[in-house]
PDB file of C-alpha atoms and ligand atoms in Angstrom:
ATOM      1  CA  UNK M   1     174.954 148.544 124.585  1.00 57.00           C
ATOM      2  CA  UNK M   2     176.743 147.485 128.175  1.00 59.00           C
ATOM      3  CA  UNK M   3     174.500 149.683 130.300  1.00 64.00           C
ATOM      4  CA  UNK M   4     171.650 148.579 128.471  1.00 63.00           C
ATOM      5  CA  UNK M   5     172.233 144.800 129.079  1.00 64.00           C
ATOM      6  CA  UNK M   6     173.504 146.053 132.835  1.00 67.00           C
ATOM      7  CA  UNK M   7     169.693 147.237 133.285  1.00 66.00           C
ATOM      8  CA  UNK M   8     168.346 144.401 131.475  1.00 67.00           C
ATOM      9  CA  UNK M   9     170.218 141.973 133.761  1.00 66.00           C
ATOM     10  CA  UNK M  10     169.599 143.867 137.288  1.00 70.00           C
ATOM     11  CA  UNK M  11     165.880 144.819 136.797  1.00 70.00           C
ATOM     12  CA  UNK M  12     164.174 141.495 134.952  1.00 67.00           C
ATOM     13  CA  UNK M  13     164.317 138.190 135.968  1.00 70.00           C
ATOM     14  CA  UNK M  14     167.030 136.080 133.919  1.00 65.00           C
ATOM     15  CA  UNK M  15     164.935 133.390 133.119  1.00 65.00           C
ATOM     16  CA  UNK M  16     161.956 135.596 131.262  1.00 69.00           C
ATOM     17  CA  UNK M  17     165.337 137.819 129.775  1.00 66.00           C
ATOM     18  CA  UNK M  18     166.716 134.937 128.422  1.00 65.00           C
ATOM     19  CA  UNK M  19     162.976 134.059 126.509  1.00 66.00           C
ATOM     20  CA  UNK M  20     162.466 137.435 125.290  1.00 66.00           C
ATOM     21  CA  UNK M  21     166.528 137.943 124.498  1.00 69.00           C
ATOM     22  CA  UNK M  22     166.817 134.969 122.114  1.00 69.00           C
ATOM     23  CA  UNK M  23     165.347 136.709 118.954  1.00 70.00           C
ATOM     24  CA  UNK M  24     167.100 139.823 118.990  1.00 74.00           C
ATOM     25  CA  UNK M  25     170.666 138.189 119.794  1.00 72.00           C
ATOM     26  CA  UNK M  26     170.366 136.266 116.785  1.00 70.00           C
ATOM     27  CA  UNK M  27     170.495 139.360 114.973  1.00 74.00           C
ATOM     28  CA  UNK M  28     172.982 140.210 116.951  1.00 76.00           C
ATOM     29  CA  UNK M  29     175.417 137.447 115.726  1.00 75.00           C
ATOM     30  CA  UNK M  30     175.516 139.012 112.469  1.00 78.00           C
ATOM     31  CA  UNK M  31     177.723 141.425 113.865  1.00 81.00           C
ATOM     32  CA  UNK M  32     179.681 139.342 115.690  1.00 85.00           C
ATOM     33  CA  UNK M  33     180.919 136.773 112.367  1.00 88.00           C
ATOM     34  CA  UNK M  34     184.667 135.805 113.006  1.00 91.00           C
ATOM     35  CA  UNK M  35     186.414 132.362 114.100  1.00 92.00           C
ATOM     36  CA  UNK M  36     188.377 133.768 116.878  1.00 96.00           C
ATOM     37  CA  UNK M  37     185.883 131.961 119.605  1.00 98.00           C
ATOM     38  CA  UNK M  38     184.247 129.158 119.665  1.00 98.00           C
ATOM     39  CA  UNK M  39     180.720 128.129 121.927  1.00 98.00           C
ATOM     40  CA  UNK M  40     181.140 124.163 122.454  1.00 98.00           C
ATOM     41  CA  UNK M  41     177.379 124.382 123.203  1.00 97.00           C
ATOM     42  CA  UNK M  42     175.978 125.050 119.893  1.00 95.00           C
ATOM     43  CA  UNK M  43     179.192 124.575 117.753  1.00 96.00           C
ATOM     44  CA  UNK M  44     179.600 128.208 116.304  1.00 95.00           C
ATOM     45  CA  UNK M  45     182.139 130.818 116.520  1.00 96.00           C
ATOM     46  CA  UNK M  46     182.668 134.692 116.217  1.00 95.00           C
ATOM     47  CA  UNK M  47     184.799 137.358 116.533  1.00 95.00           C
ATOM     48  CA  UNK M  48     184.366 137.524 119.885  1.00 95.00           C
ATOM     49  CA  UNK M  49     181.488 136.933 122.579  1.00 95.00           C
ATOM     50  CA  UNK M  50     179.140 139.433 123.568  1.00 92.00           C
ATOM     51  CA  UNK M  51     179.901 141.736 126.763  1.00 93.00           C
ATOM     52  CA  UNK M  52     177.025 140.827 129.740  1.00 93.00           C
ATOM     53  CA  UNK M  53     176.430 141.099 133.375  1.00 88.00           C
ATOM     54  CA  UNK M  54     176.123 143.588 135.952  1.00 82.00           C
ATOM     55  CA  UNK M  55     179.838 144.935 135.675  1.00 85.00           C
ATOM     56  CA  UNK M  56     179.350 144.177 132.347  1.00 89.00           C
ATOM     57  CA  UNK M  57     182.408 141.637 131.130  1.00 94.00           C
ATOM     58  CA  UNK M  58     183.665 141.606 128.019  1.00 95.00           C
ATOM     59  CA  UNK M  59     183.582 138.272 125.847  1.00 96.00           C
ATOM     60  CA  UNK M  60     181.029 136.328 128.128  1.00 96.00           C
ATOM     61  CA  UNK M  61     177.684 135.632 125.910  1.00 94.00           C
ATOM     62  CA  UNK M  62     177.364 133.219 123.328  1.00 93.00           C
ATOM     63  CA  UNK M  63     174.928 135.646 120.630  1.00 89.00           C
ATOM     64  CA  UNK M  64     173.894 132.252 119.247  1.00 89.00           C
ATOM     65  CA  UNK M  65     172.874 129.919 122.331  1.00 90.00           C
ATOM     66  CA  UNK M  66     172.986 132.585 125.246  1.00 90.00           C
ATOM     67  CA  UNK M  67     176.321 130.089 126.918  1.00 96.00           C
ATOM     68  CA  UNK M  68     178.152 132.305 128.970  1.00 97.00           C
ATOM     69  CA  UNK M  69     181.643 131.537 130.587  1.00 98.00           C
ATOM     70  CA  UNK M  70     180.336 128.816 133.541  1.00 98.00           C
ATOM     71  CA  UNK M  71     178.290 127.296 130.641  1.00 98.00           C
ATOM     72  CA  UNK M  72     181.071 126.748 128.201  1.00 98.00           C
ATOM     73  CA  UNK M  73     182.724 124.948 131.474  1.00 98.00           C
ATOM     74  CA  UNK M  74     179.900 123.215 132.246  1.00 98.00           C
ATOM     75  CA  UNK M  75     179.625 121.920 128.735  1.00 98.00           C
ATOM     76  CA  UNK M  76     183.187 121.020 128.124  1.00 98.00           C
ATOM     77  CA  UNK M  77     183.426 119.622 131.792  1.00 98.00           C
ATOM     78  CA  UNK M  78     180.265 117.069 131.087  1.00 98.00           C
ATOM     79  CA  UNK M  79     182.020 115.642 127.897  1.00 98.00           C
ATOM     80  CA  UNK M  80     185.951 115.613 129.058  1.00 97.00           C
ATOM     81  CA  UNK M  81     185.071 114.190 132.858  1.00 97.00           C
ATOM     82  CA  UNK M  82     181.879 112.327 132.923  1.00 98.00           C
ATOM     83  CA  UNK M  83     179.304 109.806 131.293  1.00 97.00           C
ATOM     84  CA  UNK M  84     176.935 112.641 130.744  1.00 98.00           C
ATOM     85  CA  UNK M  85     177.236 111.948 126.758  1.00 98.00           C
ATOM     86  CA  UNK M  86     177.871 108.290 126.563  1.00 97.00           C
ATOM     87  CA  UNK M  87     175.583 105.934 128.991  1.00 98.00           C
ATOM     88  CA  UNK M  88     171.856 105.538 129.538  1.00 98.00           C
ATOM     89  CA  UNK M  89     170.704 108.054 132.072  1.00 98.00           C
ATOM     90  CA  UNK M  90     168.069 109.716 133.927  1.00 98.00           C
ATOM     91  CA  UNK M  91     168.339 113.382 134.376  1.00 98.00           C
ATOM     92  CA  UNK M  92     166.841 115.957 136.592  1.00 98.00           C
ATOM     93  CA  UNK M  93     167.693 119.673 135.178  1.00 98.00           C
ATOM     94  CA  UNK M  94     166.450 122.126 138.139  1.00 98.00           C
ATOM     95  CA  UNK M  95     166.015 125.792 136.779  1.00 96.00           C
ATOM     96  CA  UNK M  96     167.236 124.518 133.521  1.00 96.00           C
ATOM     97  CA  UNK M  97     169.775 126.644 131.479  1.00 95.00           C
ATOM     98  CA  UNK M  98     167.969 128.129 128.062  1.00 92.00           C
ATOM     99  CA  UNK M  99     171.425 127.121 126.921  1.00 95.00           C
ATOM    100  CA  UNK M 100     171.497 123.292 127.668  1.00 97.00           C
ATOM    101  CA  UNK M 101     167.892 122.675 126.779  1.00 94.00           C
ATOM    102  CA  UNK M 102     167.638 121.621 123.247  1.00 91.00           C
ATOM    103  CA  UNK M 103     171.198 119.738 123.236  1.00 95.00           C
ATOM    104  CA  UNK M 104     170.334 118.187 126.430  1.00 97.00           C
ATOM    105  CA  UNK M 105     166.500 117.363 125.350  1.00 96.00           C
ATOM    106  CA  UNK M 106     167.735 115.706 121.639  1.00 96.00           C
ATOM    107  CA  UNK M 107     170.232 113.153 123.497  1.00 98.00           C
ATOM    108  CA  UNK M 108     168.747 110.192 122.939  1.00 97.00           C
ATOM    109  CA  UNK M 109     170.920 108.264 125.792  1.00 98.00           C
ATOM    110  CA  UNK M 110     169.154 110.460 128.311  1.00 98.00           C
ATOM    111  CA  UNK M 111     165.893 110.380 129.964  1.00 98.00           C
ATOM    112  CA  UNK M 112     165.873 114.288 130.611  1.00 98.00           C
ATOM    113  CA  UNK M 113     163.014 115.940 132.875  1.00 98.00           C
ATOM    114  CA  UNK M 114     163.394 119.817 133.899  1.00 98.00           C
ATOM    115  CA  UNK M 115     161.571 120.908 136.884  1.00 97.00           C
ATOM    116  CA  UNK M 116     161.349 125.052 138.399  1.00 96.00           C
ATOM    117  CA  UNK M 117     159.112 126.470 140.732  1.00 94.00           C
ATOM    118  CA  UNK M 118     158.499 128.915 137.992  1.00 90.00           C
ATOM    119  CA  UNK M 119     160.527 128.883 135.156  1.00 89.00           C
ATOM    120  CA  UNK M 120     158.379 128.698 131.902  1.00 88.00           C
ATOM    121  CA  UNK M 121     161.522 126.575 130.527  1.00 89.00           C
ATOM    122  CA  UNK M 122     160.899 123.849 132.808  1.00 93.00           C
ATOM    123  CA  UNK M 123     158.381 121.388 131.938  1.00 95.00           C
ATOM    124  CA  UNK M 124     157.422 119.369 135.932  1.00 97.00           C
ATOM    125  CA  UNK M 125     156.628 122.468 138.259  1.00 96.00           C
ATOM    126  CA  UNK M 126     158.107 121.801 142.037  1.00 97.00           C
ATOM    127  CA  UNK M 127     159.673 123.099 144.675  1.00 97.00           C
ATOM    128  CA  UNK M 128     162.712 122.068 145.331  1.00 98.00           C
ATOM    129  CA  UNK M 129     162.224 121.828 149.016  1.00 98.00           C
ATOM    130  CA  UNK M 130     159.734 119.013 148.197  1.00 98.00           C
ATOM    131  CA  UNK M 131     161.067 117.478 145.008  1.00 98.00           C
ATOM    132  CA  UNK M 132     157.915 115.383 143.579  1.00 98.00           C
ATOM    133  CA  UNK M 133     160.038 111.853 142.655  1.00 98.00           C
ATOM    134  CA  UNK M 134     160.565 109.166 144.377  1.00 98.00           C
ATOM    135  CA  UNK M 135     163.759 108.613 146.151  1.00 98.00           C
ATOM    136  CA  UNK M 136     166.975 106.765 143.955  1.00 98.00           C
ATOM    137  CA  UNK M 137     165.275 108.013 140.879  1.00 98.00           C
ATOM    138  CA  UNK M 138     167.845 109.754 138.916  1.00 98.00           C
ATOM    139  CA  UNK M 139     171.778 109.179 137.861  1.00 98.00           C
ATOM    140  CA  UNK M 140     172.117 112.771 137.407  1.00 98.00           C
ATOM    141  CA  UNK M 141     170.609 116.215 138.587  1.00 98.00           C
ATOM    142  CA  UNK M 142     171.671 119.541 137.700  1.00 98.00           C
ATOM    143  CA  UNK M 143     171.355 122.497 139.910  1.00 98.00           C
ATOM    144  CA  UNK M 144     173.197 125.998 139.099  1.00 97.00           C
ATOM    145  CA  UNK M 145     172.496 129.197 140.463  1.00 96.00           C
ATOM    146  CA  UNK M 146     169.849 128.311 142.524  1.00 97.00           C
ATOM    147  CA  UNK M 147     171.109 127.416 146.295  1.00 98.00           C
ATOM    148  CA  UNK M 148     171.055 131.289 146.463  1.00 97.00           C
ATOM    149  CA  UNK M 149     167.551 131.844 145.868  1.00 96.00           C
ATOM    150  CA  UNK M 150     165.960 128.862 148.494  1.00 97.00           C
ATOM    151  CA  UNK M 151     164.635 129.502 151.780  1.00 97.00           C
ATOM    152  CA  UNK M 152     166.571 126.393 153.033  1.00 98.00           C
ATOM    153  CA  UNK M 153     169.655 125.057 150.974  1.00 98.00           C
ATOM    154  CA  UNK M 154     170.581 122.282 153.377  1.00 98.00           C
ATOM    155  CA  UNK M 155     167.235 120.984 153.004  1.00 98.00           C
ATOM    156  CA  UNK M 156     167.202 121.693 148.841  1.00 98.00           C
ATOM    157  CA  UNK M 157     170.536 119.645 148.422  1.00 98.00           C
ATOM    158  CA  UNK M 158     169.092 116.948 151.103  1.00 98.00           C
ATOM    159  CA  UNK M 159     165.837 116.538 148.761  1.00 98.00           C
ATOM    160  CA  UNK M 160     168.551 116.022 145.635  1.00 98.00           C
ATOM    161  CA  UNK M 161     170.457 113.527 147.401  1.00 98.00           C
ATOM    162  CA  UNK M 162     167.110 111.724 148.249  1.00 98.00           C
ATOM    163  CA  UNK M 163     166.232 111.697 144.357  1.00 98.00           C
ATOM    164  CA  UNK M 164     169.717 110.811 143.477  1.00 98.00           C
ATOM    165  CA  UNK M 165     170.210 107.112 143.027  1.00 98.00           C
ATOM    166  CA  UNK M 166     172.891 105.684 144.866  1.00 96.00           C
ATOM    167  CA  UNK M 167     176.630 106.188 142.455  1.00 93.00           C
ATOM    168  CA  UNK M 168     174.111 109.022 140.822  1.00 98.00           C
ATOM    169  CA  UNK M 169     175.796 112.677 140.647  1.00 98.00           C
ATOM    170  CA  UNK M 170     174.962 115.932 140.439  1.00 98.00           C
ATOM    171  CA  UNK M 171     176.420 119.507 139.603  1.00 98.00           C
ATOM    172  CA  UNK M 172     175.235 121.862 142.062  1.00 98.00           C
ATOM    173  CA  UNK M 173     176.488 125.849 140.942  1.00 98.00           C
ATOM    174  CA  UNK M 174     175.955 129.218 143.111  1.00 98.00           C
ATOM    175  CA  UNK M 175     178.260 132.532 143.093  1.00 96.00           C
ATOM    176  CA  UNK M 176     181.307 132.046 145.414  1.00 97.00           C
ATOM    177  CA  UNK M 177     183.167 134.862 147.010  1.00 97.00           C
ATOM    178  CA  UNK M 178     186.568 133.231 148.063  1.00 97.00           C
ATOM    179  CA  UNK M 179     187.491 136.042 149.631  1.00 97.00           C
ATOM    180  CA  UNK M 180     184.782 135.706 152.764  1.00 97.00           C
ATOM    181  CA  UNK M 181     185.178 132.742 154.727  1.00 97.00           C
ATOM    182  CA  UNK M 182     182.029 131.702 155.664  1.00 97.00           C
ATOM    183  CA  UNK M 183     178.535 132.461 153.988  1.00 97.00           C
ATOM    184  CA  UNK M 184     176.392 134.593 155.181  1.00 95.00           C
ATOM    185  CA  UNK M 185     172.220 134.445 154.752  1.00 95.00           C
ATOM    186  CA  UNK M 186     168.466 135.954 156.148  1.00 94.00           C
ATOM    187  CA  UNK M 187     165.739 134.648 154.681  1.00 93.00           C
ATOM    188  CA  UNK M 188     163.976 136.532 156.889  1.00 95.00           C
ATOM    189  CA  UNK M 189     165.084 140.188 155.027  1.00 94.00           C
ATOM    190  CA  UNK M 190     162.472 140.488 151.628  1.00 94.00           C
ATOM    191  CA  UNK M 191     163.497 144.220 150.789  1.00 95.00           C
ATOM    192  CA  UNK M 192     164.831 143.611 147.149  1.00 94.00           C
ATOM    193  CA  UNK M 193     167.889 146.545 147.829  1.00 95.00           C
ATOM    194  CA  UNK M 194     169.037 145.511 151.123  1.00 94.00           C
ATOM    195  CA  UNK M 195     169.268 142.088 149.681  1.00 95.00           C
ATOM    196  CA  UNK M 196     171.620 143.379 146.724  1.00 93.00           C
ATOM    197  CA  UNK M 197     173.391 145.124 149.181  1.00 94.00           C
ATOM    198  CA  UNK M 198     174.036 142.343 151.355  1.00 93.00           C
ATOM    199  CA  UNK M 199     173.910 139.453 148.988  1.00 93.00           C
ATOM    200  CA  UNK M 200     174.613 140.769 145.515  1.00 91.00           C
ATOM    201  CA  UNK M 201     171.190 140.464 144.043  1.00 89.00           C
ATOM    202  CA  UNK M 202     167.825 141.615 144.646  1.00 92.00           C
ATOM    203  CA  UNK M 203     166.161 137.729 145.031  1.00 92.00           C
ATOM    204  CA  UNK M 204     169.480 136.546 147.097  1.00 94.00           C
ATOM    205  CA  UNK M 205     168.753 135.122 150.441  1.00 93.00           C
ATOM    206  CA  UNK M 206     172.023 134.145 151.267  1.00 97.00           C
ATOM    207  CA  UNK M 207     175.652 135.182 149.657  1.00 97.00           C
ATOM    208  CA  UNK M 208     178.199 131.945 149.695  1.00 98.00           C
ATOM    209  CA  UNK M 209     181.520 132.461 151.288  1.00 98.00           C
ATOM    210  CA  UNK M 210     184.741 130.187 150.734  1.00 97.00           C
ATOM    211  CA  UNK M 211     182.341 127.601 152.906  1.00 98.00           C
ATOM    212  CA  UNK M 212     180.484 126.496 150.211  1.00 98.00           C
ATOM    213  CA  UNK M 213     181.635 123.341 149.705  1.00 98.00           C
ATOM    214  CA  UNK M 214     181.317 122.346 153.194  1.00 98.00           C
ATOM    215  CA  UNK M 215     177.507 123.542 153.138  1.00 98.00           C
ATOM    216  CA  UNK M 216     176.760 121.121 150.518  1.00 98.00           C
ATOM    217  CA  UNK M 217     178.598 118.324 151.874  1.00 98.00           C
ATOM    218  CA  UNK M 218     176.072 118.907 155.253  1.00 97.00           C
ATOM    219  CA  UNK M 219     173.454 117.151 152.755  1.00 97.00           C
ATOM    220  CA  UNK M 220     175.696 114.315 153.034  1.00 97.00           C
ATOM    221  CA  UNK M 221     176.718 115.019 149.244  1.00 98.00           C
ATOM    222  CA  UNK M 222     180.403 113.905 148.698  1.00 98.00           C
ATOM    223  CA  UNK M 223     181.492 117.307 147.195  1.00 98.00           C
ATOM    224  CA  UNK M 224     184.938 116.967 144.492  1.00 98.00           C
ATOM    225  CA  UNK M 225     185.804 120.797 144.154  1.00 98.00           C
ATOM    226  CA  UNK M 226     187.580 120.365 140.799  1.00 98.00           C
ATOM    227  CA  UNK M 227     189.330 123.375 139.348  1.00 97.00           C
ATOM    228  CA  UNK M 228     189.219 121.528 136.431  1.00 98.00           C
ATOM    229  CA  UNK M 229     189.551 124.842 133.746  1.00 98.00           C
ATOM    230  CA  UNK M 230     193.293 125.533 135.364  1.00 98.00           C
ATOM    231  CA  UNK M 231     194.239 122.505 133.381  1.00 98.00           C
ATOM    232  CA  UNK M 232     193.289 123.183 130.705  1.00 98.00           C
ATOM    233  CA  UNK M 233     195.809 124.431 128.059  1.00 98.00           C
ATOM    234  CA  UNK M 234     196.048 128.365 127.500  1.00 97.00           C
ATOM    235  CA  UNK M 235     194.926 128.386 124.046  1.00 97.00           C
ATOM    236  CA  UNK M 236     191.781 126.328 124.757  1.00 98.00           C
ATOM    237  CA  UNK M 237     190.511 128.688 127.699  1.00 98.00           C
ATOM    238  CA  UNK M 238     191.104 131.255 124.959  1.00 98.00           C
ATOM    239  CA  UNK M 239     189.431 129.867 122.997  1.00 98.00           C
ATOM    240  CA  UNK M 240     186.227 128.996 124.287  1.00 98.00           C
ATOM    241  CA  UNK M 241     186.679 132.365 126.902  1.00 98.00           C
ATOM    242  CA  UNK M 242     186.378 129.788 129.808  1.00 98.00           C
ATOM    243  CA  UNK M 243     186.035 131.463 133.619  1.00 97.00           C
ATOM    244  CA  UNK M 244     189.459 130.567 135.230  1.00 96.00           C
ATOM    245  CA  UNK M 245     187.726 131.162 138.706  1.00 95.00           C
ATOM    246  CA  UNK M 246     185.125 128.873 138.036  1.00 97.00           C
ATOM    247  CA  UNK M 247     185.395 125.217 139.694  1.00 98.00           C
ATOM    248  CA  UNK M 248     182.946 122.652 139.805  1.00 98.00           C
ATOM    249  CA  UNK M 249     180.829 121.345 142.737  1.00 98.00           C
ATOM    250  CA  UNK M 250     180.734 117.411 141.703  1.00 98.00           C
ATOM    251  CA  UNK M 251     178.768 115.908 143.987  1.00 98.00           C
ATOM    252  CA  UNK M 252     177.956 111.537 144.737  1.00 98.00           C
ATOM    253  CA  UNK M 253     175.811 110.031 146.978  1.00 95.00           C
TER     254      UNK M 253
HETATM  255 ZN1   ZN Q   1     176.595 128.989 121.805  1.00 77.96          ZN
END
């Protein structure tokens, strides 16, 4: 089972494995009945979460709503810390999670568009190099795991800021490694196993050192690094097996 989802996860594109993934998880959850975790995504719990990614971990993937650890966060982060759930807003979801999408599209407080160069999730096709809205359009954009992928971040996170009205915010997500201390990046390098060597995954351009904070702030972004999840009581990041390592890039205009 772990070196099956370890090939699943290195060799097709997450986006297309999380389509094709949904039906056969499902059945998966059977197997998984117990109340010892809980996904705050999509409100059910099991004996534990399934085991996924490359080094396959154990207890990461929600067999019900595909959350995984940062997710979870995410999710619990939005409710405990922000107006995400409570005030009239509108939302840009870049790459959107398969996750977030149904939650996210049935709030009726939000006005939620999703936009990918080439997700089949996301309903506006762009580029986020050119992002097709006016500026001071949205209060909120979400961005994860994408910064890693784009020829040009700075100019990425300067077209959110642009959309961003002013007091808007956004959550902007890539793989860290704390232990290098600056990022490194070639756009210029397209061979698919150099790039996993050098940045961790075949459609990497760039691999984000302890810097990465500083590289969004170059947007002119005001960046809050909030290690929010080392707050949190023990029994709660227990319970909803929450990523101690994880801390959110809140950004403001
Ligand atoms: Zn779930």
């Amino acid at each position: 089972m772990k070196s099956l989802i370890s090939f699943a996860i290195r060799y097709i594109p997450r986006k297309y494995l999380q389509l094709f993934s949904h039906y056969l998880l499902r059945i998966t959850a059977l197997f998984y009945k117990g109340d010892q975790v809980s996904c705050p995504v999509c409100e059910s719990t099991f004996r534990k979460f399934l085991p996924y990614g490359r080094k396959a971990r154990e207890n990461a993937l929600c067999p019900n709503c595909l959350a995984l650890e940062r997710h979870r966060l995410m999710y619990l982060y939005l409710k405990e810390k922000t107006n995400f759930f409570t005030d009239q807003l509108k939302v840009l979801h870049v790459a959107p999670e398969i996750c977030f999408l149904d939650k996210f599209e049935k709030l009726t407080n939000l006005d939620y568009i999703t936009g990918d160069i080439e997700s089949p999730l996301a309903k506006v096709k762009m580029d986020i190099h050119q992002i097709p809205f006016e500026e001071n359009t949205f209060d909120v954009v979400f961005c994860n795991h994408v910064m890693e992928h784009v020829e040009s971040d700075l100019k990425s996170l300067q077209e959110i800021s642009r959309v961003l009205k002013p007091n808007g915010w956004a959550i902007i997500q890539s793989p860290v490694y704390y232990d290098m201390a600056e990022t490194i990046e070639d756009t210029s390098i397209t061979d698919p196993a150099l790039r996993e060597k050098l940045f961790g995954q075949r459609d990497h351009v760039r691999k984000y050192g302890a810097d990465y904070a500083d590289r969004l702030r170059l947007s002119g972004l005001k960046v809050t690094a909030d290690d929010w999840v080392k707050t949190l009581p023990k029994d709660i990041v227990h319970r909803y097996a929450l990523p101690l390592s994880e801390v959110i890039y809140y950004c403001q205009k």
